[in-house]
CSV table of C-alpha atoms in Angstrom, one decimal:
chain,number,residue,atom,x,y,z
S,1,UNK,CA,80.0,34.4,-10.8
S,2,UNK,CA,83.2,32.4,-10.4
S,3,UNK,CA,82.9,28.6,-10.7
S,4,UNK,CA,85.4,26.3,-8.9
S,5,UNK,CA,85.9,22.9,-10.4
S,6,UNK,CA,87.6,20.5,-8.0
S,7,UNK,CA,89.1,17.1,-8.9
S,8,UNK,CA,89.1,14.3,-8.3
S,9,UNK,CA,85.8,13.8,-6.5
S,10,UNK,CA,87.2,10.7,-4.8
S,11,UNK,CA,90.8,9.7,-4.2
S,12,UNK,CA,92.0,6.4,-2.7
S,13,UNK,CA,95.4,6.4,-1.1
S,14,UNK,CA,97.5,4.7,1.6
S,15,UNK,CA,99.2,6.0,4.7
S,16,UNK,CA,102.5,7.5,3.6
S,17,UNK,CA,101.4,8.4,0.1
S,18,UNK,CA,101.8,11.8,-1.5
S,19,UNK,CA,98.4,13.1,-2.8
S,20,UNK,CA,97.4,16.1,-4.8
S,21,UNK,CA,93.9,17.7,-5.1
S,22,UNK,CA,93.2,20.3,-7.8
S,23,UNK,CA,90.9,23.2,-8.0
S,24,UNK,CA,90.4,25.2,-11.2
S,25,UNK,CA,88.8,28.6,-11.1
S,26,UNK,CA,86.7,29.9,-14.1
S,27,UNK,CA,88.6,33.2,-14.0
S,28,UNK,CA,91.6,34.6,-12.2
S,29,UNK,CA,91.2,34.8,-8.4
S,30,UNK,CA,94.7,36.1,-7.7
S,31,UNK,CA,95.4,33.4,-5.2
S,32,UNK,CA,92.4,34.3,-3.0
S,33,UNK,CA,91.7,30.7,-2.2
S,34,UNK,CA,91.3,28.6,0.9
S,35,UNK,CA,91.4,24.9,1.5
S,36,UNK,CA,89.3,23.2,4.2
S,37,UNK,CA,89.2,19.7,5.7
S,38,UNK,CA,85.9,18.2,6.9
S,39,UNK,CA,85.4,15.0,8.8
S,40,UNK,CA,82.0,13.2,9.0
S,41,UNK,CA,79.6,15.0,11.3
S,42,UNK,CA,82.0,17.9,11.9
S,43,UNK,CA,82.3,21.5,10.8
S,44,UNK,CA,85.0,22.2,8.2
S,45,UNK,CA,88.4,23.3,9.4
S,46,UNK,CA,90.7,25.8,7.6
S,47,UNK,CA,94.0,24.4,6.4
S,48,UNK,CA,95.4,26.9,3.9
S,49,UNK,CA,94.5,30.5,2.9
S,50,UNK,CA,95.8,32.8,0.2
S,51,UNK,CA,96.5,29.7,-1.9
S,52,UNK,CA,99.7,28.7,0.0
S,53,UNK,CA,99.7,30.1,3.6
S,54,UNK,CA,99.3,27.4,6.2
S,55,UNK,CA,96.9,28.3,9.0
S,56,UNK,CA,98.5,28.2,12.5
S,57,UNK,CA,98.7,24.7,13.9
S,58,UNK,CA,98.2,22.9,10.6
S,59,UNK,CA,100.9,20.2,10.0
S,60,UNK,CA,103.6,21.1,7.5
S,61,UNK,CA,102.8,18.0,5.3
S,62,UNK,CA,100.0,20.2,3.9
S,63,UNK,CA,100.9,22.7,1.2
S,64,UNK,CA,99.2,24.7,-1.5
S,65,UNK,CA,100.4,26.1,-4.8
S,66,UNK,CA,99.0,28.3,-7.5
S,67,UNK,CA,99.5,28.4,-11.2
S,68,UNK,CA,97.2,30.8,-13.0
S,69,UNK,CA,93.7,29.6,-12.4
S,70,UNK,CA,94.9,26.1,-11.3
S,71,UNK,CA,95.3,25.7,-7.5
S,72,UNK,CA,96.6,22.6,-5.8
S,73,UNK,CA,96.5,21.1,-2.3
S,74,UNK,CA,99.3,18.5,-1.6
S,75,UNK,CA,99.6,16.2,1.3
S,76,UNK,CA,103.2,15.0,1.3
S,77,UNK,CA,102.9,11.9,3.4
S,78,UNK,CA,99.4,10.8,4.3
S,79,UNK,CA,98.6,10.2,8.0
S,80,UNK,CA,95.6,8.2,9.3
S,81,UNK,CA,94.0,11.5,10.5
S,82,UNK,CA,94.1,13.0,7.0
S,83,UNK,CA,91.3,10.7,5.6
S,84,UNK,CA,88.5,13.3,5.2
S,85,UNK,CA,86.8,15.4,2.6
S,86,UNK,CA,88.6,18.5,1.3
S,87,UNK,CA,87.1,21.7,-0.2
S,88,UNK,CA,88.5,24.7,-2.0
S,89,UNK,CA,86.8,28.1,-1.8
S,90,UNK,CA,87.4,31.3,-3.6
S,91,UNK,CA,87.0,34.5,-1.7
S,92,UNK,CA,88.2,36.8,-4.5
S,93,UNK,CA,84.7,38.1,-5.4
S,94,UNK,CA,81.1,37.7,-4.3
S,95,UNK,CA,79.3,35.4,-4.3
S,96,UNK,CA,82.0,33.3,-2.8
S,97,UNK,CA,82.0,29.7,-4.1
S,98,UNK,CA,83.3,26.3,-3.1
S,99,UNK,CA,84.6,23.4,-5.1
S,100,UNK,CA,82.5,20.2,-5.1
S,101,UNK,CA,84.8,18.5,-2.6
S,102,UNK,CA,87.3,15.6,-2.8
S,103,UNK,CA,86.8,12.6,-0.5
S,104,UNK,CA,90.1,11.1,0.4
S,105,UNK,CA,89.6,7.4,1.2
S,106,UNK,CA,91.9,4.7,2.6
S,107,UNK,CA,93.0,2.3,-0.1
T,1,UNK,CA,89.0,30.6,22.5
T,2,UNK,CA,86.6,31.4,19.6
T,3,UNK,CA,83.2,29.9,20.1
T,4,UNK,CA,80.3,30.0,17.7
T,5,UNK,CA,77.0,28.3,18.7
T,6,UNK,CA,74.2,28.1,16.2
T,7,UNK,CA,70.5,27.6,17.1
T,8,UNK,CA,67.0,28.0,15.7
T,9,UNK,CA,67.0,25.0,13.3
T,10,UNK,CA,64.2,22.6,13.0
T,11,UNK,CA,61.5,21.1,10.7
T,12,UNK,CA,59.4,23.6,8.8
T,13,UNK,CA,56.9,23.4,5.9
T,14,UNK,CA,57.7,24.8,2.5
T,15,UNK,CA,56.8,28.5,2.3
T,16,UNK,CA,57.3,29.1,6.0
T,17,UNK,CA,59.9,31.1,7.8
T,18,UNK,CA,62.7,30.4,10.3
T,19,UNK,CA,65.3,32.5,12.0
T,20,UNK,CA,68.7,31.1,12.8
T,21,UNK,CA,71.0,32.6,15.5
T,22,UNK,CA,74.7,32.3,16.1
T,23,UNK,CA,76.0,33.3,19.5
T,24,UNK,CA,79.7,34.3,19.4
T,25,UNK,CA,82.2,34.4,22.2
T,26,UNK,CA,86.0,34.5,22.8
T,27,UNK,CA,86.7,37.4,20.5
T,28,UNK,CA,85.6,40.9,19.8
T,29,UNK,CA,82.5,40.2,17.7
T,30,UNK,CA,82.0,43.8,16.5
T,31,UNK,CA,85.4,43.7,14.8
T,32,UNK,CA,84.8,40.8,12.4
T,33,UNK,CA,82.8,40.0,9.3
T,34,UNK,CA,80.7,36.9,9.5
T,35,UNK,CA,79.3,34.3,7.1
T,36,UNK,CA,76.6,31.7,6.8
T,37,UNK,CA,77.5,28.5,4.9
T,38,UNK,CA,75.2,25.5,4.4
T,39,UNK,CA,75.5,21.8,3.5
T,40,UNK,CA,72.7,19.7,2.2
T,41,UNK,CA,72.7,16.1,3.5
T,42,UNK,CA,75.5,14.2,1.8
T,43,UNK,CA,76.4,17.2,-0.3
T,44,UNK,CA,79.2,19.8,-0.5
T,45,UNK,CA,79.5,23.2,1.1
T,46,UNK,CA,77.4,26.0,-0.2
T,47,UNK,CA,78.2,29.6,0.6
T,48,UNK,CA,75.0,31.6,1.6
T,49,UNK,CA,75.7,35.1,2.9
T,50,UNK,CA,78.2,37.5,4.3
T,51,UNK,CA,78.0,40.6,6.5
T,52,UNK,CA,80.7,43.2,7.4
T,53,UNK,CA,81.7,44.0,10.9
T,54,UNK,CA,79.2,46.8,11.2
T,55,UNK,CA,76.4,45.4,9.0
T,56,UNK,CA,76.9,48.0,6.3
T,57,UNK,CA,78.1,45.6,3.6
T,58,UNK,CA,76.1,42.5,2.8
T,59,UNK,CA,76.2,39.9,0.1
T,60,UNK,CA,74.1,36.8,-0.8
T,61,UNK,CA,74.2,33.8,-3.0
T,62,UNK,CA,71.8,34.0,-5.9
T,63,UNK,CA,69.8,31.0,-4.6
T,64,UNK,CA,68.8,32.9,-1.4
T,65,UNK,CA,68.7,36.5,-2.5
T,66,UNK,CA,65.4,38.1,-1.8
T,67,UNK,CA,64.3,35.3,0.6
T,68,UNK,CA,67.1,35.3,3.2
T,69,UNK,CA,68.4,38.2,5.3
T,70,UNK,CA,71.6,38.2,7.2
T,71,UNK,CA,72.0,40.6,10.1
T,72,UNK,CA,73.9,41.1,13.3
T,73,UNK,CA,73.5,42.6,16.8
T,74,UNK,CA,76.9,43.6,18.0
T,75,UNK,CA,75.5,44.5,21.4
T,76,UNK,CA,74.4,40.9,21.8
T,77,UNK,CA,77.4,39.3,20.0
T,78,UNK,CA,74.9,37.5,17.8
T,79,UNK,CA,74.6,36.8,14.1
T,80,UNK,CA,71.2,36.0,12.5
T,81,UNK,CA,69.8,34.5,9.3
T,82,UNK,CA,66.1,35.2,8.6
T,83,UNK,CA,64.9,32.6,6.1
T,84,UNK,CA,61.6,33.3,4.4
T,85,UNK,CA,59.7,31.4,1.7
T,86,UNK,CA,61.6,28.3,2.5
T,87,UNK,CA,62.0,25.6,-0.1
T,88,UNK,CA,62.6,21.9,0.1
T,89,UNK,CA,66.1,22.5,-1.4
T,90,UNK,CA,67.0,24.8,1.5
T,91,UNK,CA,67.2,21.7,3.7
T,92,UNK,CA,70.7,21.6,5.1
T,93,UNK,CA,73.0,22.0,8.0
T,94,UNK,CA,73.6,25.8,8.4
T,95,UNK,CA,77.0,26.9,9.8
T,96,UNK,CA,78.0,30.3,10.9
T,97,UNK,CA,81.6,31.2,10.4
T,98,UNK,CA,83.9,34.0,11.4
T,99,UNK,CA,86.0,35.8,8.8
T,100,UNK,CA,89.8,36.0,9.3
T,101,UNK,CA,89.7,39.7,8.7
T,102,UNK,CA,87.3,41.9,6.7
T,103,UNK,CA,84.3,40.8,4.6
T,104,UNK,CA,86.5,39.5,1.7
T,105,UNK,CA,88.2,36.7,3.7
T,106,UNK,CA,88.1,33.1,4.4
T,107,UNK,CA,86.2,31.2,7.1
T,108,UNK,CA,88.7,31.0,10.0
T,109,UNK,CA,86.4,29.7,12.6
T,110,UNK,CA,83.2,27.6,12.3
T,111,UNK,CA,80.3,26.7,14.6
T,112,UNK,CA,79.0,23.2,14.8
T,113,UNK,CA,75.9,24.0,12.8
T,114,UNK,CA,72.1,23.8,13.1
T,115,UNK,CA,70.0,21.6,11.0
T,116,UNK,CA,67.1,23.0,8.9
T,117,UNK,CA,64.6,20.5,7.3
T,118,UNK,CA,62.0,21.8,4.9
T,119,UNK,CA,59.3,19.3,4.4
T,120,UNK,CA,55.6,19.0,4.0
């Protein structure tokens, strides 16, 4: 089974900051990775799929990159609406698996 | 627009059973793979099961294999999760999600979830 190790678990930042969240796969997933945003009491929402493709309607300040088994979500300039928890998920092979999550807090 | 509405959650004793349903609308249900994902209180997302558009291809997480059964009724636009031999650690919000394409895809649309509490 593929393990997804996400870091950091918590990130404190300010509006306007550039932030990066990492996800490391235990083996190659060939970019079959999605990033989700979840706000308290709400269902997750897809942001990025296939490592770097922005879902329709997602602001362009979100971006994703891939380097081997290291995948990254970047928010270029944090907005108030971006403070939430973020998860990565591999869908390369079953059983699918999520990272542990990164809670993005206001500094 | 795509709508997924889960139901069937509740409080149940360990060892008992529960069946969750997910009513789908706003898209051609029979054309899409579907998933169940759960989230224990205060914890992260946990992938549970997947089913192909026609029910012929099914996968489970190791933690639920042999106890949970995913199924679908395309004539009723409904996804199911039969949960048997429930354990305290199965306590979670259960979300159904629609795949973007085939079974090996990401969760493009999510329901609001139904809460399952396993307690004596």
